CSV table of C-alpha atoms and ligand atoms in Angstrom, one decimal:
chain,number,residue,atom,x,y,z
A,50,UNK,CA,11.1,-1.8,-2.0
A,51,UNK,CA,14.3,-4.0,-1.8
A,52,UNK,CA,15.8,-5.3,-5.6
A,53,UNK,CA,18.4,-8.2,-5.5
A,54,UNK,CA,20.1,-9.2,-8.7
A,55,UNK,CA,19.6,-13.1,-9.2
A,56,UNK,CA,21.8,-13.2,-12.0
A,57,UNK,CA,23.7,-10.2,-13.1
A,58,UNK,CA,21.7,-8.5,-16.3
A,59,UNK,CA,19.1,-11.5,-16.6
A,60,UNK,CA,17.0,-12.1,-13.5
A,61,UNK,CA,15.7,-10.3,-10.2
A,62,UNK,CA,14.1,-10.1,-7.4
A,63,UNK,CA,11.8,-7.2,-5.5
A,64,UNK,CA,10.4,-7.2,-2.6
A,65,UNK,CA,7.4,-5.3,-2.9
A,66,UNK,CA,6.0,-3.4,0.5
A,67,UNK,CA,2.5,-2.9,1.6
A,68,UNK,CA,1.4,0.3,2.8
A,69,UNK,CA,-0.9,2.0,5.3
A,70,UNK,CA,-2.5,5.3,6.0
A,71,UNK,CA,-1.7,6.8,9.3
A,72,UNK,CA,-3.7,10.0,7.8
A,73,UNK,CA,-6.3,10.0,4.8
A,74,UNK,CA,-8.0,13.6,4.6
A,75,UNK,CA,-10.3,13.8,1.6
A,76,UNK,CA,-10.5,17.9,0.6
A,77,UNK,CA,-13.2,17.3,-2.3
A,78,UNK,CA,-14.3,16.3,-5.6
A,79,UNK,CA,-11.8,16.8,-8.7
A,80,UNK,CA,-13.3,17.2,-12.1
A,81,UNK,CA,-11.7,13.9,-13.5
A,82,UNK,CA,-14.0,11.9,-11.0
A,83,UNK,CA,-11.1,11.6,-8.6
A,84,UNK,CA,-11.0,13.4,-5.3
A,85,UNK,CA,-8.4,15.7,-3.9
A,86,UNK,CA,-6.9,13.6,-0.7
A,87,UNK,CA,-3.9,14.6,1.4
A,88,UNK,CA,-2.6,11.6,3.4
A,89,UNK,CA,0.2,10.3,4.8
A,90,UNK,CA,1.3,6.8,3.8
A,91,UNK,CA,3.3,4.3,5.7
A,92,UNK,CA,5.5,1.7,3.8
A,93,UNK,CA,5.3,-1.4,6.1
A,94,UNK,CA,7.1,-4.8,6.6
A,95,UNK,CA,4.3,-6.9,4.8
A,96,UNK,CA,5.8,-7.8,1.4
A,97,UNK,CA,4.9,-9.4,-1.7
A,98,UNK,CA,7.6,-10.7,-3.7
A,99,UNK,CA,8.7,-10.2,-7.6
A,100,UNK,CA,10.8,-12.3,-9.5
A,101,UNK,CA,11.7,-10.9,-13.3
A,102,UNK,CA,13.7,-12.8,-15.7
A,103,UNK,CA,14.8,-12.0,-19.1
A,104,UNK,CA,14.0,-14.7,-21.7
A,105,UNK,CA,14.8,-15.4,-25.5
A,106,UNK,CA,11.4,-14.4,-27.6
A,107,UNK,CA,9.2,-11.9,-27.7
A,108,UNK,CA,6.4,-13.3,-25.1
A,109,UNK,CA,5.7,-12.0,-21.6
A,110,UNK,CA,4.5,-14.4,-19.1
A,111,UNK,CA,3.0,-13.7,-15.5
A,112,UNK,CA,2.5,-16.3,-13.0
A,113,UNK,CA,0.9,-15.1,-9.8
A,114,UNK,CA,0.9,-17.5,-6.8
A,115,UNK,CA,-0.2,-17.1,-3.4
A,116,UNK,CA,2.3,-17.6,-0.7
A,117,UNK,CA,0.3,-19.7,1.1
A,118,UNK,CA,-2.8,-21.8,1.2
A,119,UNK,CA,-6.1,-20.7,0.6
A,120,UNK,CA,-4.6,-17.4,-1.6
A,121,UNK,CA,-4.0,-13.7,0.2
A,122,UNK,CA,-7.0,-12.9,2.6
A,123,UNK,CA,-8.4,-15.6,2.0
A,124,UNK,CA,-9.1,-15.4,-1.4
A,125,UNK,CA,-7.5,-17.2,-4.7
A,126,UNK,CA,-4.6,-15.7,-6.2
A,127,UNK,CA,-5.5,-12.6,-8.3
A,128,UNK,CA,-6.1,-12.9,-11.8
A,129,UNK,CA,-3.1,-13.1,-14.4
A,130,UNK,CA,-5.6,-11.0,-17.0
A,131,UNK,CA,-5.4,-7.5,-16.0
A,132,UNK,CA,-3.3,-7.6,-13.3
A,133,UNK,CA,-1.1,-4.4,-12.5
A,134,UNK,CA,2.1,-5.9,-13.5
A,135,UNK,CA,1.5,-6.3,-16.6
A,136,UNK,CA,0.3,-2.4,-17.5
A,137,UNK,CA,3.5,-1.5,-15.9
A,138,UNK,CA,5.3,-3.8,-18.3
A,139,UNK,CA,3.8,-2.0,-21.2
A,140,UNK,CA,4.1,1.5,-19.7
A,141,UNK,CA,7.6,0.9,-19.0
A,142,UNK,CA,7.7,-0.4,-22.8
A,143,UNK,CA,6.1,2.4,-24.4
A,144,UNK,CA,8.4,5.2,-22.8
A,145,UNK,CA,11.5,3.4,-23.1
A,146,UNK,CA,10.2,2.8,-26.9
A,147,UNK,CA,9.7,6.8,-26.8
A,148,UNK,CA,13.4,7.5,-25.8
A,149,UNK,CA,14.1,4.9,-28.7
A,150,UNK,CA,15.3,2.3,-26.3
A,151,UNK,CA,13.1,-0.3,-27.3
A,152,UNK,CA,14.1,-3.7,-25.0
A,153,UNK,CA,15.1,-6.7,-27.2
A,154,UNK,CA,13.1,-9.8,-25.8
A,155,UNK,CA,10.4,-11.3,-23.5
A,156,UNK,CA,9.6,-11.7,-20.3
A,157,UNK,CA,9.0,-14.7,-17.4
A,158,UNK,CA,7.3,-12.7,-13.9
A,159,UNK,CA,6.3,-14.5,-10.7
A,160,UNK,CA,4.6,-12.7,-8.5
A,161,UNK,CA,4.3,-14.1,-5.1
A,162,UNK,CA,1.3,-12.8,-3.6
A,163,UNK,CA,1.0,-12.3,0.4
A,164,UNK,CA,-0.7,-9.1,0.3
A,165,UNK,CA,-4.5,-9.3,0.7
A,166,UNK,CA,-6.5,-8.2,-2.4
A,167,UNK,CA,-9.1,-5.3,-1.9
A,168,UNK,CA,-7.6,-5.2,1.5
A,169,UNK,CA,-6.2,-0.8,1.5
A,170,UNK,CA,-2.6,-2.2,1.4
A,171,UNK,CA,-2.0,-0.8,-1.7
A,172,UNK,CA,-0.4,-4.6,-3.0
A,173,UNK,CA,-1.1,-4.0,-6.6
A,174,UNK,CA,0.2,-0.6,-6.9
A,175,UNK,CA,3.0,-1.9,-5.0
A,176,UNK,CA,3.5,-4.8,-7.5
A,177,UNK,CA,3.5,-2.3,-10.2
A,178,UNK,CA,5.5,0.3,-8.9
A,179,UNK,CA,8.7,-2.5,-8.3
A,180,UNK,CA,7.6,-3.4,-12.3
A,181,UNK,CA,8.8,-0.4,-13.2
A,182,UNK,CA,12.0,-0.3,-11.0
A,183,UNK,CA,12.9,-3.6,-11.6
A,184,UNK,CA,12.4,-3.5,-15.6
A,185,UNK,CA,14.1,-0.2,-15.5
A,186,UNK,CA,17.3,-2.1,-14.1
A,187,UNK,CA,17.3,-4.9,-16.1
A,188,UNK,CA,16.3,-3.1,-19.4
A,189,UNK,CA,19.3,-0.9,-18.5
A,190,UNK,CA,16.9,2.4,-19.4
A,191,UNK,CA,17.8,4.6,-16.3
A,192,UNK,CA,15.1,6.8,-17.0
A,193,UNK,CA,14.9,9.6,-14.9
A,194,UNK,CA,12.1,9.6,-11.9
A,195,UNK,CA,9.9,12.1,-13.6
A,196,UNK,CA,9.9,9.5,-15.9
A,197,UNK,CA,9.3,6.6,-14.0
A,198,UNK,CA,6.2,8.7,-11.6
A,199,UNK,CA,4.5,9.7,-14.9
A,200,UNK,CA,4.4,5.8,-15.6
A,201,UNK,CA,3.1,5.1,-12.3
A,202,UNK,CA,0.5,7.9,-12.5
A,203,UNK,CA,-1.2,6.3,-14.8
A,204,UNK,CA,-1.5,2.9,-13.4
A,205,UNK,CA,-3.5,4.0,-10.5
A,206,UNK,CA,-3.3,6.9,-7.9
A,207,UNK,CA,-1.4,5.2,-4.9
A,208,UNK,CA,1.8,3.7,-7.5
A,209,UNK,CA,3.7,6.6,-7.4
A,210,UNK,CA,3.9,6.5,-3.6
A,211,UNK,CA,5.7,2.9,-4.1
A,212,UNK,CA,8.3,4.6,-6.4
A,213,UNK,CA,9.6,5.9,-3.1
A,214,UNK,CA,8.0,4.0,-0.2
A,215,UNK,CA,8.9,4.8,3.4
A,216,UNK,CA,6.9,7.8,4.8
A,217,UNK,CA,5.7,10.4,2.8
A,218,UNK,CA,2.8,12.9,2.3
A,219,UNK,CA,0.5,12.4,-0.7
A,220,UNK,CA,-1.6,14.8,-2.6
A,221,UNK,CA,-3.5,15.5,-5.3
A,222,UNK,CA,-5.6,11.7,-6.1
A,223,UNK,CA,-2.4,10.6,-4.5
A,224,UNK,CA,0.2,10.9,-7.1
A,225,UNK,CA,2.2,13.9,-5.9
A,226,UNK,CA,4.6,12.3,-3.4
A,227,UNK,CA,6.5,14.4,-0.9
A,228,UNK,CA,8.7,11.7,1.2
A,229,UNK,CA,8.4,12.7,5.0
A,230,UNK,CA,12.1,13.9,6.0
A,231,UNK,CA,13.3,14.0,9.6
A,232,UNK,CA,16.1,15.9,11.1
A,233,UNK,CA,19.9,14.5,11.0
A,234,UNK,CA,20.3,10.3,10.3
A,235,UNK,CA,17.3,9.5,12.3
A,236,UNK,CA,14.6,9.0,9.4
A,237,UNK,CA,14.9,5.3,9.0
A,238,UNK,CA,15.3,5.1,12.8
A,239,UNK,CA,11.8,7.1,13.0
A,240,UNK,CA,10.1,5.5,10.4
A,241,UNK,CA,11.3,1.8,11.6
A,242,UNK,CA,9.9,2.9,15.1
A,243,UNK,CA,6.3,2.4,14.2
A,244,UNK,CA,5.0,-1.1,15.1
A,245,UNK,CA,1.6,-2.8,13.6
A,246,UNK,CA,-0.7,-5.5,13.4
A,247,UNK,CA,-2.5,-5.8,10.1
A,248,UNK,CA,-6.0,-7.2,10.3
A,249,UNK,CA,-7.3,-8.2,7.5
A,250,UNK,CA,-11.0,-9.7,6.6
A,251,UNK,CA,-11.4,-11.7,3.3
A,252,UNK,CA,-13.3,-9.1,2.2
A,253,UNK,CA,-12.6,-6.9,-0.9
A,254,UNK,CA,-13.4,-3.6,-0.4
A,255,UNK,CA,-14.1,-2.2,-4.1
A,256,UNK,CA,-12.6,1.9,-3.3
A,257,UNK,CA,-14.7,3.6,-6.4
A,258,UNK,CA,-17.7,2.3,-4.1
A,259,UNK,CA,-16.3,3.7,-1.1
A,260,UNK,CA,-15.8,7.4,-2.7
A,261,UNK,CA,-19.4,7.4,-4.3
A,262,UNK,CA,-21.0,7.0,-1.1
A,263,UNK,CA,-18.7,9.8,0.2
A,264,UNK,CA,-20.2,11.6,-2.1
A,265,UNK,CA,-24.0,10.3,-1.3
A,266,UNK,CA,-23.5,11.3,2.4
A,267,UNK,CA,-23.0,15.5,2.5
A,268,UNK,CA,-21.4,16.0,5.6
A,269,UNK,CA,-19.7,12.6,6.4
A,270,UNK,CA,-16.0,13.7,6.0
A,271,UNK,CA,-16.4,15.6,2.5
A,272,UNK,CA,-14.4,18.7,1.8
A,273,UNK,CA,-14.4,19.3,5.8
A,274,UNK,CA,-10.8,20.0,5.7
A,275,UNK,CA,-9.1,22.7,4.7
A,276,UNK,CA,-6.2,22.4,7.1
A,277,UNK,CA,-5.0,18.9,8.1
A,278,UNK,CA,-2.0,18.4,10.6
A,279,UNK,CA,0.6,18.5,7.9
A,280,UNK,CA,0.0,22.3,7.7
A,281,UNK,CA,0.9,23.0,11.1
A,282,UNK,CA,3.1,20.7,12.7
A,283,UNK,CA,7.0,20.0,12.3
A,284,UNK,CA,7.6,16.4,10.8
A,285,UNK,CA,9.5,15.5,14.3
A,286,UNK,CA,6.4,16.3,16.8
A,287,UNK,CA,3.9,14.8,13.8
A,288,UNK,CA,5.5,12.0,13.7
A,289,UNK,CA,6.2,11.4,18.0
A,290,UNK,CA,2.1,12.0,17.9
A,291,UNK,CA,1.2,9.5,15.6
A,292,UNK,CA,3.4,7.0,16.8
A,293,UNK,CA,2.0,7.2,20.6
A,294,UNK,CA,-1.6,6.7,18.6
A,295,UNK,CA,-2.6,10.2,18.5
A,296,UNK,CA,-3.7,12.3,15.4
A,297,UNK,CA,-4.7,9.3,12.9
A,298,UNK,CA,-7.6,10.2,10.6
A,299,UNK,CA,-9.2,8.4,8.0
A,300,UNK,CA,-12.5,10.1,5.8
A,301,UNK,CA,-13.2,7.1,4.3
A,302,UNK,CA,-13.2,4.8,7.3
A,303,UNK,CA,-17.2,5.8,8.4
A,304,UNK,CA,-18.1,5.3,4.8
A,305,UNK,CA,-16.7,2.2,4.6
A,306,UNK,CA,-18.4,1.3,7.9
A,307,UNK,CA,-22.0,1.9,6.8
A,308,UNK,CA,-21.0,-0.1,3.4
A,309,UNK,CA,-19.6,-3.0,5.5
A,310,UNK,CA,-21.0,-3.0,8.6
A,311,UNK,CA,-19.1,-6.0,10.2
A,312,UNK,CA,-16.0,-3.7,9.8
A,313,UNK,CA,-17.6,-1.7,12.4
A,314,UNK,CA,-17.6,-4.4,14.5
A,315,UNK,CA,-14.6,-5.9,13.7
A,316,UNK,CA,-12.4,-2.2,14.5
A,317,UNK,CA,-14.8,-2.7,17.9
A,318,UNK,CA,-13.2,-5.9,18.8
A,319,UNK,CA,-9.7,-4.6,17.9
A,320,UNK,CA,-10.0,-1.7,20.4
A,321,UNK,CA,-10.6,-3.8,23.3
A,322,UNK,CA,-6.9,-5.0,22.8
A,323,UNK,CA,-4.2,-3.4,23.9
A,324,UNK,CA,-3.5,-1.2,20.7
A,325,UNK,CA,-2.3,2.5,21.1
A,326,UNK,CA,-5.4,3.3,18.3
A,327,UNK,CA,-6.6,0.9,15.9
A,328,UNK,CA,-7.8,2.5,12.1
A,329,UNK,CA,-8.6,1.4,8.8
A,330,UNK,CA,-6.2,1.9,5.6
A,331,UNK,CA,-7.7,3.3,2.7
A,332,UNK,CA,-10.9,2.5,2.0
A,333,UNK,CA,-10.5,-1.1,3.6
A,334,UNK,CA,-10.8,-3.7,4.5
A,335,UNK,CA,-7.5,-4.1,6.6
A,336,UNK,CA,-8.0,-2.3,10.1
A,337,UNK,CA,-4.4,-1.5,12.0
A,338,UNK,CA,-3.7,-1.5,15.4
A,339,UNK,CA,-0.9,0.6,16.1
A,340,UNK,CA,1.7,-1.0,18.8
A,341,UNK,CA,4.6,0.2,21.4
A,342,UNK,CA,7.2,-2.4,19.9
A,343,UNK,CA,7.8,-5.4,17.8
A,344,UNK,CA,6.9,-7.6,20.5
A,345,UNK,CA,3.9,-5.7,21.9
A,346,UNK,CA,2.5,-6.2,18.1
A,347,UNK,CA,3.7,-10.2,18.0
A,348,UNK,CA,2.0,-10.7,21.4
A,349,UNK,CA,-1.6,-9.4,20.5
A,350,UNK,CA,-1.1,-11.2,16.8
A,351,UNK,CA,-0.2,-14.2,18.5
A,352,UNK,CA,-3.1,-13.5,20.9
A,353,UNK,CA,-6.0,-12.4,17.4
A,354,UNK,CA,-5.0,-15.2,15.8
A,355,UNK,CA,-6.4,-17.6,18.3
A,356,UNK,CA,-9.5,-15.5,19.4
A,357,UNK,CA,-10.8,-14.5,15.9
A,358,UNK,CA,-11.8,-17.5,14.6
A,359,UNK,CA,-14.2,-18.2,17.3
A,360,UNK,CA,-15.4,-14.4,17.1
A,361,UNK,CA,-19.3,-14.4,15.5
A,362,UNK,CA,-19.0,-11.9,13.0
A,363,UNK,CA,-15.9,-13.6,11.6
A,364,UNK,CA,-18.6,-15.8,9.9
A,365,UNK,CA,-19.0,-13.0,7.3
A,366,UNK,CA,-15.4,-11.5,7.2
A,367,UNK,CA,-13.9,-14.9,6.6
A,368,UNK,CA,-10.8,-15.7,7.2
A,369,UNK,CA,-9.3,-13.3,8.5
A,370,UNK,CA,-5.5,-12.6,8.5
A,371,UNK,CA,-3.0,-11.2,11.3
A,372,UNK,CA,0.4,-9.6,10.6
A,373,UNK,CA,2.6,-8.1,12.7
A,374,UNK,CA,4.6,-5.6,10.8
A,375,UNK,CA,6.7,-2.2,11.2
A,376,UNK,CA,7.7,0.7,8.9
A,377,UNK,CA,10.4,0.1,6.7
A,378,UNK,CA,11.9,2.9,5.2
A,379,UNK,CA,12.1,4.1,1.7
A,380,UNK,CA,14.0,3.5,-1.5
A,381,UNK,CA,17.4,5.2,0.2
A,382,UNK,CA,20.0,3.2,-1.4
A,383,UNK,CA,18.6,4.8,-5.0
A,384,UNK,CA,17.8,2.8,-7.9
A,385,UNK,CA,19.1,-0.3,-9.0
A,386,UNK,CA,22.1,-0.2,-11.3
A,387,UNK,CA,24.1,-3.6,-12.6
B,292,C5P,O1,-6.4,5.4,-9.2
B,292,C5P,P1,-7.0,4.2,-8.8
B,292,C5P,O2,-7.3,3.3,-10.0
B,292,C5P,O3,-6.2,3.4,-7.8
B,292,C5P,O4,-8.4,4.5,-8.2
B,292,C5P,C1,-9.4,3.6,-8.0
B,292,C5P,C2,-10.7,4.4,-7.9
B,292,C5P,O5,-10.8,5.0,-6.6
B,292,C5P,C3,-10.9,5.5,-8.9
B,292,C5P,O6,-11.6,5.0,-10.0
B,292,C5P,C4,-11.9,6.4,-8.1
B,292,C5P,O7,-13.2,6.0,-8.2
B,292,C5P,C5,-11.4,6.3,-6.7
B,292,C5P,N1,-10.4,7.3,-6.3
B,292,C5P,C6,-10.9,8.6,-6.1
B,292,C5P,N2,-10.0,9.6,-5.6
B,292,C5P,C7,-8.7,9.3,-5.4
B,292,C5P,C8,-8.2,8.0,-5.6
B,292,C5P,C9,-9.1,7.0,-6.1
B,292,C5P,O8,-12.1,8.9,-6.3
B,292,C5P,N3,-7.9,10.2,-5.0
């Protein structure tokens, strides 16, 4: 997440990050529904972008607009009703109303929209996790980040991961956030060394779906792990794995095969490229090819872009989008002050 201050006080910018999942273990069913997962998420160079501007009144307005034709993946711009940002809005209101802070005012968002929907990017949790950063700043609260995660806890399981961004470890439905740390100054370094190419069919992926037929199939990937690389392995050599395409894991990824079949065949076609591995993220339906470098990555984009179209199955994917990306690192510079 990157925040610049438009005007000082009144107006700013985020830039909101996608993410992927270089490992997505699921340990079992939880009794709220949810299940236990322990994964490790990837912050990554596709963004969406937030624009927040204090105005005279009492009204909050939201205008969400694809960056470009045809709407993310495909699809039209997500709906203002509903949408992420504006629970965070309220969540952020109610605490800061709790530590009697109420914020004099309204609101004018834009939400520029270049992550795909329903795509295991994690966009709208992303959206709302720069909601709260950003309103935080300009509302002047500085509420601790207990504070702030609580928020993002309940807005969905993956928000709290944006609080922080970068590389971290997940748990519990997702919510318990330990950022990855590497020895000396070389985090950003090692995070910034993984290279990507996001693939992304205009389809929407709805994840409860994904997790009942988890559940449905005994055996495929539920509760089968009790100890997941995490638990035995040194960040450093973890990480040196992963980024030469070893160790990546994804429970959900079978599921969301037999759901979507054409998935299957997409992550098929992917692996005849010249990827180190190619995976889903989350529960789809954006498969990732990991890459060597930034230019390996623009070279096979460059190259998808031109083949997919004329691929069969693309027929029932849709359009489908290419992005080369790579890891950006977390929140470092620590929240935004005026
Ligand atoms: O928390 P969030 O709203 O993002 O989750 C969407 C849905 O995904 C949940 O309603 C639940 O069905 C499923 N889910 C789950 N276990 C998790 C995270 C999500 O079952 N750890």
């Amino acid at each position: 997440m990157r925040l610049e201050w438009l005007e000082p006080d009144r107006r700013l910018r985020v830039h909101a990050p996608a993410k992927i999942n270089l490992i997505l273990e699921v340990l079992g069913e939880r009794r709220d529904g949810y299940h236990e997962i322990d994964s490790l998420f990837l912050a990554v160079s596709l963004c969406d972008t937030l624009e927040i501007e204090r105005v005279d009144g009492g009204s909050v307005e939201l205008d969400v607009v694809p960056a470009f034709a045809g709407g993310p993946g495909g699809l039209e711009a997500p709906p203002v009703e509903g949408n992420l940002v504006l629970a965070a809005v309220e969540a952020l209101r109610r605490r800061a109303d709790a530590a009697g802070r109420s914020p004099a005012g309204g609101l004018r968002l834009r939400l520029e929209k270049r992550i795909p929907l329903g795509a295991g990017l994690g966009g709208g949790s992303s959206d709302a996790a720069a909601t709260l950063v950003a309103l935080d700043g300009l509302w002047g609260l500085g509420l601790p980040l207990d504070e702030l995660e609580g928020a993002a806890a309940e807005l969905g399981s993956d928000v709290a991961f944006f609080l922080h961004g970068g590389l971290a470890r997940c748990r519990g439905r997702g919510e318990i956030v330990e950022p990855v740390r590497v020895g000396g100054g070389g985090a950003d370094a090692a995070i910034e060394g993984f290279h990507a190419v996001l693939v992304s069919p205009a389809v929407a992926v709805p994840t409860p779906s994904v997790y009942k037929k988890l559940r449905e199939l005994r055996g495929v990937g539920r509760g089968l792990t009790t100890q997941t690389p995490f638990t035995t392995m040194p960040p450093e050599s973890l990480l040196e794995r992963l980024r030469e395409g070893h160790l990546l894991a994804n429970r959900l990824q079978e599921v969301a095969f037999l759901l979507f079949p054409d998935l299957r065949r997409l992550k098929e076609f992917l692996e005849a490229e010249p990827f180190l591995a190619v995976q889903l993220t989350g529960s789809g339906s954006t498969l990732f090819g990991l890459c060597r470098s930034a230019s390996h990555a623009e070279r096979i984009a460059g190259s998808l872009r031109t083949r997919l179209p004329a691929w069969e199955p693309s027929r029932t994917l849709g359009r489908v989008l290419v992005h080369a990306v790579r890891g950006i690192p977390g929140w470092s510079a620590g929240r935004p002050r005026r």
